[in-house]
Every structure is written in C-alpha cells, then in structure tokens.
PDB file of C-alpha atoms in Angstrom:
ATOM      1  CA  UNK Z   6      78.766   7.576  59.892  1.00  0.00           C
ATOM      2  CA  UNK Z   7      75.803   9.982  59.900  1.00  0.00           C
ATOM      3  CA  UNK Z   8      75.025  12.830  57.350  1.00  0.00           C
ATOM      4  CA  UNK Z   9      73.039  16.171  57.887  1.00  0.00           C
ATOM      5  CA  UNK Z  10      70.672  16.623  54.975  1.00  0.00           C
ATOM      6  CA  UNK Z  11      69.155  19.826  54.090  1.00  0.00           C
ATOM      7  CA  UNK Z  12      66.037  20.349  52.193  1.00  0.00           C
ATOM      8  CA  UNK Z  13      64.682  23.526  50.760  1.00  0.00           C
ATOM      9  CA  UNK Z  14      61.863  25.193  48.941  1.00  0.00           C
ATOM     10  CA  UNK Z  15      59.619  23.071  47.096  1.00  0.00           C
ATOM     11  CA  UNK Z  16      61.776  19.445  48.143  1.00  0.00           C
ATOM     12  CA  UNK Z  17      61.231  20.543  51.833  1.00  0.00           C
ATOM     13  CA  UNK Z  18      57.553  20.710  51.138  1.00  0.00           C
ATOM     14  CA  UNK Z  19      57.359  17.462  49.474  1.00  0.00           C
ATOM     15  CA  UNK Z  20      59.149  15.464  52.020  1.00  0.00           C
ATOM     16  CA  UNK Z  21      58.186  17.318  54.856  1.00  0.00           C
ATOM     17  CA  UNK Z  22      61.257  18.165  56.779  1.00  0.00           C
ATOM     18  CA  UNK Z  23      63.498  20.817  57.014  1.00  0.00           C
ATOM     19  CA  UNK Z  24      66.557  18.791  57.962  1.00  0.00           C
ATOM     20  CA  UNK Z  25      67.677  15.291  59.094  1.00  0.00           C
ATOM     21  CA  UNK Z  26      70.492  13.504  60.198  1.00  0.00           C
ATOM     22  CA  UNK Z  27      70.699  10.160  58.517  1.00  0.00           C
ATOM     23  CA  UNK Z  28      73.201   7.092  59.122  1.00  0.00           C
ATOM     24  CA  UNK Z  29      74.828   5.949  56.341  1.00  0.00           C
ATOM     25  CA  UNK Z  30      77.712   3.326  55.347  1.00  0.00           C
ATOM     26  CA  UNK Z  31      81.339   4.186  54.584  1.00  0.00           C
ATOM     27  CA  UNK Z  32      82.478   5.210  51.576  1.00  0.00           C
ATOM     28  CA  UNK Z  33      78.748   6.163  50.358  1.00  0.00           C
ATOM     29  CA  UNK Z  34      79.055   9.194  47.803  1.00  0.00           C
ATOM     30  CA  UNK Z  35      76.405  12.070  47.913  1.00  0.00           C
ATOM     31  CA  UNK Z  36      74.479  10.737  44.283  1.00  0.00           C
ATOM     32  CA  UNK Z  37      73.854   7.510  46.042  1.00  0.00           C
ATOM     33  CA  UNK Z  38      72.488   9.273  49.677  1.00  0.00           C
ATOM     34  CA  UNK Z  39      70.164  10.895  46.928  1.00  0.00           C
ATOM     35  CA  UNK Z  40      69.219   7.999  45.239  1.00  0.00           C
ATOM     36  CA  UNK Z  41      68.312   6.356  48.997  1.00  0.00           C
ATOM     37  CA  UNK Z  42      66.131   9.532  49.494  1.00  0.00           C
ATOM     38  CA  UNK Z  43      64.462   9.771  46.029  1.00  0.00           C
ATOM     39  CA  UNK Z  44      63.636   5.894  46.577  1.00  0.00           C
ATOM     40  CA  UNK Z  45      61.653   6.911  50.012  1.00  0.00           C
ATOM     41  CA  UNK Z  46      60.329  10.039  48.445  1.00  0.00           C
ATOM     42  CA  UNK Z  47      59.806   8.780  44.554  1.00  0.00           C
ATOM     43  CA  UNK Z  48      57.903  11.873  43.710  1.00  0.00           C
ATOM     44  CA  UNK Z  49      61.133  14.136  43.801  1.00  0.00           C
ATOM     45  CA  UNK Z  50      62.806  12.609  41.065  1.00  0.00           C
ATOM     46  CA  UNK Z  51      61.656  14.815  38.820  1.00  0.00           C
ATOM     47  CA  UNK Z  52      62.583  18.233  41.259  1.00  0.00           C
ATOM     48  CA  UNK Z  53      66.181  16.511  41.675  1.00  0.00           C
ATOM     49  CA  UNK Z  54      66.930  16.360  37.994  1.00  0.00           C
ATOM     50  CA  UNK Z  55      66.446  19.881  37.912  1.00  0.00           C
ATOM     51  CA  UNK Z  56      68.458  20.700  41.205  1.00  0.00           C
ATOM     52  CA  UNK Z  57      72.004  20.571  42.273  1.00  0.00           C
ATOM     53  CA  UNK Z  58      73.997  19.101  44.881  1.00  0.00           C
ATOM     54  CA  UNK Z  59      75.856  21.004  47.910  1.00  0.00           C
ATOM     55  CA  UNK Z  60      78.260  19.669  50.300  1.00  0.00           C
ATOM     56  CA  UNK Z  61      79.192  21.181  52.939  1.00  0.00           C
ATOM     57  CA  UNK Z  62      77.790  24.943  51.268  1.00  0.00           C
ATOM     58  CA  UNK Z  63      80.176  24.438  48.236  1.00  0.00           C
ATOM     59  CA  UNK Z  64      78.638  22.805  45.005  1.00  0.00           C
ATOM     60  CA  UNK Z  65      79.375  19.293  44.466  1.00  0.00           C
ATOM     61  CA  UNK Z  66      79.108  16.343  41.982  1.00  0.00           C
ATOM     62  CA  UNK Z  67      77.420  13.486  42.414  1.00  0.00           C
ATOM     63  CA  UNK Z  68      80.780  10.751  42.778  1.00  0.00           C
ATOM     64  CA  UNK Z  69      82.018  12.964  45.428  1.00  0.00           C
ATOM     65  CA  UNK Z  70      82.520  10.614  48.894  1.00  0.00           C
ATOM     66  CA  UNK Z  71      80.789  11.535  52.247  1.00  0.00           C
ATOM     67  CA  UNK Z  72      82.837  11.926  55.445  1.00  0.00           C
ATOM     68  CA  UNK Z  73      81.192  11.767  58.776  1.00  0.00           C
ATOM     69  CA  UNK Z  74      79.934  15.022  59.806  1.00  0.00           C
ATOM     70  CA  UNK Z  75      79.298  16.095  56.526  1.00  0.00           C
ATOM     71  CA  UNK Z  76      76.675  18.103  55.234  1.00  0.00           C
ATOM     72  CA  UNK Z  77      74.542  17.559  52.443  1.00  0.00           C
ATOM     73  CA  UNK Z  78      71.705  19.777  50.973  1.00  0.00           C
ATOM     74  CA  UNK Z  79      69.424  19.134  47.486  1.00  0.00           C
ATOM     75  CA  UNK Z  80      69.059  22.715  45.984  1.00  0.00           C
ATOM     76  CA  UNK Z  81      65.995  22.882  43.881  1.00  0.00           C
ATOM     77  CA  UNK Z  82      66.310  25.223  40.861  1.00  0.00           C
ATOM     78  CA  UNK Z  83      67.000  29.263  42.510  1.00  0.00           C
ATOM     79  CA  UNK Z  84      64.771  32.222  41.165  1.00  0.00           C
ATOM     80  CA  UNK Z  85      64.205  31.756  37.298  1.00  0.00           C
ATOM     81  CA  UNK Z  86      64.936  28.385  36.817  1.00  0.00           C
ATOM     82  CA  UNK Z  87      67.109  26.520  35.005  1.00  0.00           C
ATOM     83  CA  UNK Z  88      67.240  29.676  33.491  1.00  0.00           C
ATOM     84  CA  UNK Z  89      68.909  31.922  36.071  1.00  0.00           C
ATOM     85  CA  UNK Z  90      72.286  30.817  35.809  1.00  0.00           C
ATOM     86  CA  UNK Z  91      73.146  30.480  31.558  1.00  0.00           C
ATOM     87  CA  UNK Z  92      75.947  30.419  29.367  1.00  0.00           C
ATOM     88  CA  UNK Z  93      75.166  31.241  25.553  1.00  0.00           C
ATOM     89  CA  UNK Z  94      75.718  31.788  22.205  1.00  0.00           C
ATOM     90  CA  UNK Z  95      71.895  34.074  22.241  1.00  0.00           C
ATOM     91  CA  UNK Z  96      71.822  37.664  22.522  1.00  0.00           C
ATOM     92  CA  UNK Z  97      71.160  38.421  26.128  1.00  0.00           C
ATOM     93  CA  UNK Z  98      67.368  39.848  26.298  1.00  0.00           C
ATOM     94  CA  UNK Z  99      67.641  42.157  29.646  1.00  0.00           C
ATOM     95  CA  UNK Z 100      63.694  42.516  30.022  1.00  0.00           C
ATOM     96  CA  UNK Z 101      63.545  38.909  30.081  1.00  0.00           C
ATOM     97  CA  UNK Z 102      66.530  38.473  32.264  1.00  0.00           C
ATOM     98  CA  UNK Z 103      65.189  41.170  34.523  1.00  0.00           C
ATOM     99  CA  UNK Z 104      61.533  39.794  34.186  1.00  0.00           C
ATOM    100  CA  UNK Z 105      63.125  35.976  35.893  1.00  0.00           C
ATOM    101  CA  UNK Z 106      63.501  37.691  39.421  1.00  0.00           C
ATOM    102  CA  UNK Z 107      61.013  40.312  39.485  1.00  0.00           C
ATOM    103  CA  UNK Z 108      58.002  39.552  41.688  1.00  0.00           C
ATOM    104  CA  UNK Z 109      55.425  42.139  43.483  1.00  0.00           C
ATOM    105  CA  UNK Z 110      57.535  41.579  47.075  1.00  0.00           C
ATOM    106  CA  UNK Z 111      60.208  43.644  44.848  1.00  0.00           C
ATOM    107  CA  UNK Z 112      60.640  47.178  45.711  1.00  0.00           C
ATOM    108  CA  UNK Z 113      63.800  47.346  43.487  1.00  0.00           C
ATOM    109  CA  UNK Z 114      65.105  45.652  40.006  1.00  0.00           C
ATOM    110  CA  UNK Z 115      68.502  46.042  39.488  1.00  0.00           C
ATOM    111  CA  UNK Z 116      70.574  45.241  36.316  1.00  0.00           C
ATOM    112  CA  UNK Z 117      73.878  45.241  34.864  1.00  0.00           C
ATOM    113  CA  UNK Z 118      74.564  44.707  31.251  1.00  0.00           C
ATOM    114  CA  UNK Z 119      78.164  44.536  29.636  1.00  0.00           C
ATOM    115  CA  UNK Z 120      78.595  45.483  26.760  1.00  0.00           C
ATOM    116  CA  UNK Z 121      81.491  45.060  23.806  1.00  0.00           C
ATOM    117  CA  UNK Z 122      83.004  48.881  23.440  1.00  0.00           C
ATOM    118  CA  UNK Z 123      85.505  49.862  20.856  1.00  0.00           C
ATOM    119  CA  UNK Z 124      88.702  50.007  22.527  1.00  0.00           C
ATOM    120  CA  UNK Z 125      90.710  48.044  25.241  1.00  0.00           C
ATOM    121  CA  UNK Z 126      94.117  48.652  27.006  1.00  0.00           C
ATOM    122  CA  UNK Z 127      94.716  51.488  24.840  1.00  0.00           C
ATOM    123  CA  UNK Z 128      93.956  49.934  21.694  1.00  0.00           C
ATOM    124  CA  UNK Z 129      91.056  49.550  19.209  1.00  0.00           C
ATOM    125  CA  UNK Z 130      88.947  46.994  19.504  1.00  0.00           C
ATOM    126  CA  UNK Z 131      87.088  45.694  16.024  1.00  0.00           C
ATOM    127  CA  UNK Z 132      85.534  42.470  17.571  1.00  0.00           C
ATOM    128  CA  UNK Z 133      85.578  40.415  20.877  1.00  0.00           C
ATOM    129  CA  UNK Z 134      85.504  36.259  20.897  1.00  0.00           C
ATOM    130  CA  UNK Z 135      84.089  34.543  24.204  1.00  0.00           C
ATOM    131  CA  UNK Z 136      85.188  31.120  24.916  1.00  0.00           C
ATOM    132  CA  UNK Z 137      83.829  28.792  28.300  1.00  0.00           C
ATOM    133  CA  UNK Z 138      84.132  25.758  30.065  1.00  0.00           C
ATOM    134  CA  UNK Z 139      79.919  26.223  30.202  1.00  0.00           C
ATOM    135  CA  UNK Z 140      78.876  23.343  32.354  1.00  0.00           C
ATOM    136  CA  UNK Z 141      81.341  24.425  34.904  1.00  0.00           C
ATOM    137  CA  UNK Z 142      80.740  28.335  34.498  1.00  0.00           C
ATOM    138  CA  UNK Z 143      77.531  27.841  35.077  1.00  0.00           C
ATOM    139  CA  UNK Z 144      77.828  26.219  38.196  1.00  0.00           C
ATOM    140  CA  UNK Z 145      79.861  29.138  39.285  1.00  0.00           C
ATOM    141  CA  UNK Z 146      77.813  31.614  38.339  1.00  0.00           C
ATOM    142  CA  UNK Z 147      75.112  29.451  40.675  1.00  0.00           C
ATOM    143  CA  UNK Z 148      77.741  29.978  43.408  1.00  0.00           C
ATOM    144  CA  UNK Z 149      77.902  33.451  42.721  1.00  0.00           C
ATOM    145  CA  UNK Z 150      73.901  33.625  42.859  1.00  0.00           C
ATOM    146  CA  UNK Z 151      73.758  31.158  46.236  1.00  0.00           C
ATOM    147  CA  UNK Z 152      77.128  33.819  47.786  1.00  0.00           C
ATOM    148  CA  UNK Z 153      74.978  36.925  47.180  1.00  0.00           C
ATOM    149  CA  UNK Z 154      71.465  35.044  48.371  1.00  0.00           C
ATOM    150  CA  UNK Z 155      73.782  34.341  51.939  1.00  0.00           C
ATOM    151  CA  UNK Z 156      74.711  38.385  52.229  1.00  0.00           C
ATOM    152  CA  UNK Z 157      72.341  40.173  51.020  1.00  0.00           C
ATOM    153  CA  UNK Z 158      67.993  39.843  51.756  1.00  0.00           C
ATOM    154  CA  UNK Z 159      67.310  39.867  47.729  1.00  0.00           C
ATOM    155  CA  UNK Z 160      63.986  38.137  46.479  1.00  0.00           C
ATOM    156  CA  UNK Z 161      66.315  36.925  43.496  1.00  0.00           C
ATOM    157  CA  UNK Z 162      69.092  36.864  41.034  1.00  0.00           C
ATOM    158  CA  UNK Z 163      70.096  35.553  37.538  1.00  0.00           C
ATOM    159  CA  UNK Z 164      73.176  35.901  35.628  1.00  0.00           C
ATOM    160  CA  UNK Z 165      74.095  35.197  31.452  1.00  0.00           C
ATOM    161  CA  UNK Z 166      77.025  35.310  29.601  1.00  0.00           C
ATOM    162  CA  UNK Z 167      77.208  34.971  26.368  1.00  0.00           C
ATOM    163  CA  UNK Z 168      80.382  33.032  24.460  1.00  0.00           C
ATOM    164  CA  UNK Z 169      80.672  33.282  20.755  1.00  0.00           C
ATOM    165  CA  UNK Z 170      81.522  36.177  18.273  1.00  0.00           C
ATOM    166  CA  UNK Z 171      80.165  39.425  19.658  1.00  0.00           C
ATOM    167  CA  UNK Z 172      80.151  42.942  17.925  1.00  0.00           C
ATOM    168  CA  UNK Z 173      81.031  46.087  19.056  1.00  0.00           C
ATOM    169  CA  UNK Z 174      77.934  46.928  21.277  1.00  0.00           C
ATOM    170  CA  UNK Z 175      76.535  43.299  21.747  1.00  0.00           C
ATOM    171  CA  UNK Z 176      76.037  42.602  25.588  1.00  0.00           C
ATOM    172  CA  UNK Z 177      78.466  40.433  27.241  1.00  0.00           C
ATOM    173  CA  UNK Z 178      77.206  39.489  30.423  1.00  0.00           C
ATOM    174  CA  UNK Z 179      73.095  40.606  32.036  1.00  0.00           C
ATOM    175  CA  UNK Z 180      72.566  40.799  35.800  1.00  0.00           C
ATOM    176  CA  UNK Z 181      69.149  41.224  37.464  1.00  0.00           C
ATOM    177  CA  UNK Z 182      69.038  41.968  41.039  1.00  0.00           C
ATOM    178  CA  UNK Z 183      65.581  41.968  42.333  1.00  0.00           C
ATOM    179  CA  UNK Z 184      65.215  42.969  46.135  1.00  0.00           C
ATOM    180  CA  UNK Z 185      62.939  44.633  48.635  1.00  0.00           C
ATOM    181  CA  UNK Z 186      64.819  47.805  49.432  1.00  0.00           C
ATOM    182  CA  UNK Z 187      67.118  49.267  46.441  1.00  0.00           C
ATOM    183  CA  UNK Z 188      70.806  49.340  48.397  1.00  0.00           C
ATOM    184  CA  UNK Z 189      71.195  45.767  48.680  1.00  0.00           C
ATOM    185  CA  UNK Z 190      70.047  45.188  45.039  1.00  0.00           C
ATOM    186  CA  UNK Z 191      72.832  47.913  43.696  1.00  0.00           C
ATOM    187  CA  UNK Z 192      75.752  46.195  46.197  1.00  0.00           C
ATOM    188  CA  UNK Z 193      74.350  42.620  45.408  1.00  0.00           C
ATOM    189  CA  UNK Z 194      74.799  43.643  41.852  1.00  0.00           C
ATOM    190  CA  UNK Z 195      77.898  45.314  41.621  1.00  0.00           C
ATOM    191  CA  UNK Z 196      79.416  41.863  44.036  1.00  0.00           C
ATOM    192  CA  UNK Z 197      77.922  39.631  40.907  1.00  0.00           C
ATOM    193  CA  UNK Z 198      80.397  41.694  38.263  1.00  0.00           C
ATOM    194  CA  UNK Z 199      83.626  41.340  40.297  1.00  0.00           C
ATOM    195  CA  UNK Z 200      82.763  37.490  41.287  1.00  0.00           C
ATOM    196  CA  UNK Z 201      82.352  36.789  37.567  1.00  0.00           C
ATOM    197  CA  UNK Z 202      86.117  38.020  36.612  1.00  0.00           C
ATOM    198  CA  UNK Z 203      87.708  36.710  39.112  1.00  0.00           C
ATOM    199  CA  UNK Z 204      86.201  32.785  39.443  1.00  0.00           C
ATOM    200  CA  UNK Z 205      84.135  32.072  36.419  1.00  0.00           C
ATOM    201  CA  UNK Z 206      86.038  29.869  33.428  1.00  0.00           C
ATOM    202  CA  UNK Z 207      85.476  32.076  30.968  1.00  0.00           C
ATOM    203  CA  UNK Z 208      87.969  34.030  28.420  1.00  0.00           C
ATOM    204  CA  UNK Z 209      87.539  36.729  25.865  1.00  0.00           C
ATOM    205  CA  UNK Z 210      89.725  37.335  22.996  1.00  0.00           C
ATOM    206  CA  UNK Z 211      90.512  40.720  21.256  1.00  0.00           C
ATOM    207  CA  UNK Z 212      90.224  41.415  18.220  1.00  0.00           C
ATOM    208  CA  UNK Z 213      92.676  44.549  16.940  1.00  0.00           C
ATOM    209  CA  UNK Z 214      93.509  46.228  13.420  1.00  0.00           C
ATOM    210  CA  UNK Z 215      96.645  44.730  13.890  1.00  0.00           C
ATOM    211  CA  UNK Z 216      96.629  41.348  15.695  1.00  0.00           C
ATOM    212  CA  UNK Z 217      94.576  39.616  18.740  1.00  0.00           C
ATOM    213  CA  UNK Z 218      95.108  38.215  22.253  1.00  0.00           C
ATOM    214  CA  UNK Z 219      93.442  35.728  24.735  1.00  0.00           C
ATOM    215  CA  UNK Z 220      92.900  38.206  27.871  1.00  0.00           C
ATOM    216  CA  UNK Z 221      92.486  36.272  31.114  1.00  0.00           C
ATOM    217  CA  UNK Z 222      90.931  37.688  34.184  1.00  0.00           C
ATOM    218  CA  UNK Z 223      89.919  41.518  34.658  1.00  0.00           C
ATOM    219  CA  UNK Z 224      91.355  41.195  38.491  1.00  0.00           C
ATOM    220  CA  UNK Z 225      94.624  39.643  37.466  1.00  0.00           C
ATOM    221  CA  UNK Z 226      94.682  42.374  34.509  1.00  0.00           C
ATOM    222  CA  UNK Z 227      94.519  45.075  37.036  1.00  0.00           C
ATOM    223  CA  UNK Z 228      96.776  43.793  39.372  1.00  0.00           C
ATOM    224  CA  UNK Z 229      99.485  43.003  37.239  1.00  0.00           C
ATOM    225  CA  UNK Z 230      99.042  46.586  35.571  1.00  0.00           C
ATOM    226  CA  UNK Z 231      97.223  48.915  37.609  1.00  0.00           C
ATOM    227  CA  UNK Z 232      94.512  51.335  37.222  1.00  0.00           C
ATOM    228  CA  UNK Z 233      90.975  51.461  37.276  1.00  0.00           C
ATOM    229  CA  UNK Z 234      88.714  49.989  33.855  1.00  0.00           C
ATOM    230  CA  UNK Z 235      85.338  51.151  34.861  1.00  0.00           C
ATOM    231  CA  UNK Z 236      84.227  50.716  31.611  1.00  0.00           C
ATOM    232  CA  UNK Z 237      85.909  47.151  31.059  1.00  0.00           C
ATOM    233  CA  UNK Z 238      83.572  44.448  29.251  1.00  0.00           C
ATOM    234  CA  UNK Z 239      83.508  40.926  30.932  1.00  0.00           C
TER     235      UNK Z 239
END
C-alpha cells in the first residue's frame, strides 16, 4: 500500500523533501514507518523525540495501523517548544508565555489569562481545584494550536493550564497569540478559549462556604442553563 509523508520545518530541512509517497507492507503502524525513516535519516532521531505524529491532520499515536491512502506527517515541536502546549501545577508566568511566540515579524501579541474570581453560578467561590488527564490535554491543546495555525496567518501560539489548588485570583489558563496584523491575533485568541472548554480533559471543582461540585464543560454549562458567563474561569 503506499503512504504520503509530510515533513516540515526543521525535519524537512534535514531530509530534504517536502513530501513523499512511500510503499509500505500491510498492517505497518505509523511508529514503525518512522522508525524506517529515522533509520535512512539517523540524524532526526533526536528532532522526532521531540515531535508528534499526525495522521491524516488529526494527532495520532504511534501503534495506530496505516491504511492505503493514508497520510502521515512528523510535526517537529510548534512555536515555543515543548513548551507551547503545558499542563501544570506552576503559576502561569504571562511574560514568559507571551515571550515563547513573540518574534520581530510580530506586529501584534495577544494574550488571554483566566483567572480564579470569587463567585460562580450565583454562589461564592472560596477556592477552585483543577484536575487533568495531562498527557492527553496536552495533545489537545496542540490540536487547538495546529486548528488556529490552519485559519488564521499567526507567527505563533502557546497555551497553559494549570491543575492543582488555585486561589482566588491565581490564573487558570495563559494564551499568547503572536501575529502580523492585530485582528487575527484577537479572533485566533478568543477561538483558543472556547476550544479549551469544549474538547480539552480537564475539570475544575468549586469550592463554596457550604459544599463543592465537579463542574464539567463551560459549553455544556451554558447550554444546559443558558446565559452568557463572560467572566467564567476555565
């Protein structure tokens, strides 16, 4: 069966080509195409450790089986690094954050920082809890970064949430938007917020003067109840 493979960035440089079509066996998975092409190209290995795997445009692990037709693509590390797309138990530093995708080509840095406020769903709030399912929320939040890079011309984007304990006033979740032209950085920020509560595994819990509750997703909140939370945290 043969296989479209992708390269980009700093792989494509290294092995020269933008994209092939390769013939490979039945039942091959995408981790052992990869390990075919890092054994003709040994000096990626250490650029694929840091990247990740899509097939077919969607994120994908390394067991997953090829089908004829397919495409694969090695996606070295996006704007920032390893460090663009984090879950953590940190507080989120939003000069840093913003500092990952800034770059002289940018005429506009835009961020977004949620913070923990003091009341929720007509109640007080004392405290918040964050829980995640981090290796997979960060891939997700990748998505969300590789979605917005598709729509929008932006020189870059990272994303952090934090999980843990956070106090009233502690940021939740940092976006920074860097782009050329300031619209596309405001709507490519602004997308990044909504993705997160609707497809990221993450919860929050809240903490009241009298009791607490697991609150899912924002979207599902709002559609169940109605209304507008402008001011909602993550």
């Amino acid at each position: 069966m043969q296989i479209t493979v992708r390269y980009f960035a700093s792989i494509r440089e290294v092995i020269g080509l933008r994209s092939e079509v390769r013939d490979v066996p039945e039942s091959m998975t995408a981790g052992a195409l990869l390990d075919q092409i890092v054994r003709e190209h040994p000096e990626i290995e250490g650029l694929r450790r840091a990247s990740r795997i899509m097939l077919n445009q969607d994120y994908a692990e390394p067991d997953q089986l090829l089908s004829d037709g397919d495409e694969l693509a090695l996606i070295p590390p996006v704007s920032g690094g390893s460090d663009a797309f984090r879950v953590t138990d940190q507080p989120i530093d939003m000069q840093a954050l913003a500092a990952l995708v800034s770059s002289q080509a940018s005429g506009a840095v835009t961020t977004f920082a949620g913070q923990v406020r003091d009341n929720a769903r007509g109640r007080g709030v004392l405290v918040l809890e964050y829980e995640a399912y981090e290796s997979a929320a960060e891939k997700a939040l990748a998505k969300i970064g590789a979605d917005i890079r598709e729509r929008w011309d932006i020189e870059g984007i990272a994303i952090t949430h934090r999980v843990g304990r956070l106090e009233i006033g502690e940021i939740s979740v940092g976006i920074a938007v860097a782009s050329a032209h300031r619209a596309e950085a405001f709507d490519a920020c602004r997308h990044a917020i909504e993705q997160i509560k609707r497809v990221v595994p993450i919860w929050k819990k809240e903490f009241y003067a009298g009791g607490e509750t697991w609150i899912g997703s924002e979207a599902e909140y709002q559609a169940a109840y109605g209304g507008s939370n402008p001011r909602s945290t993550s």
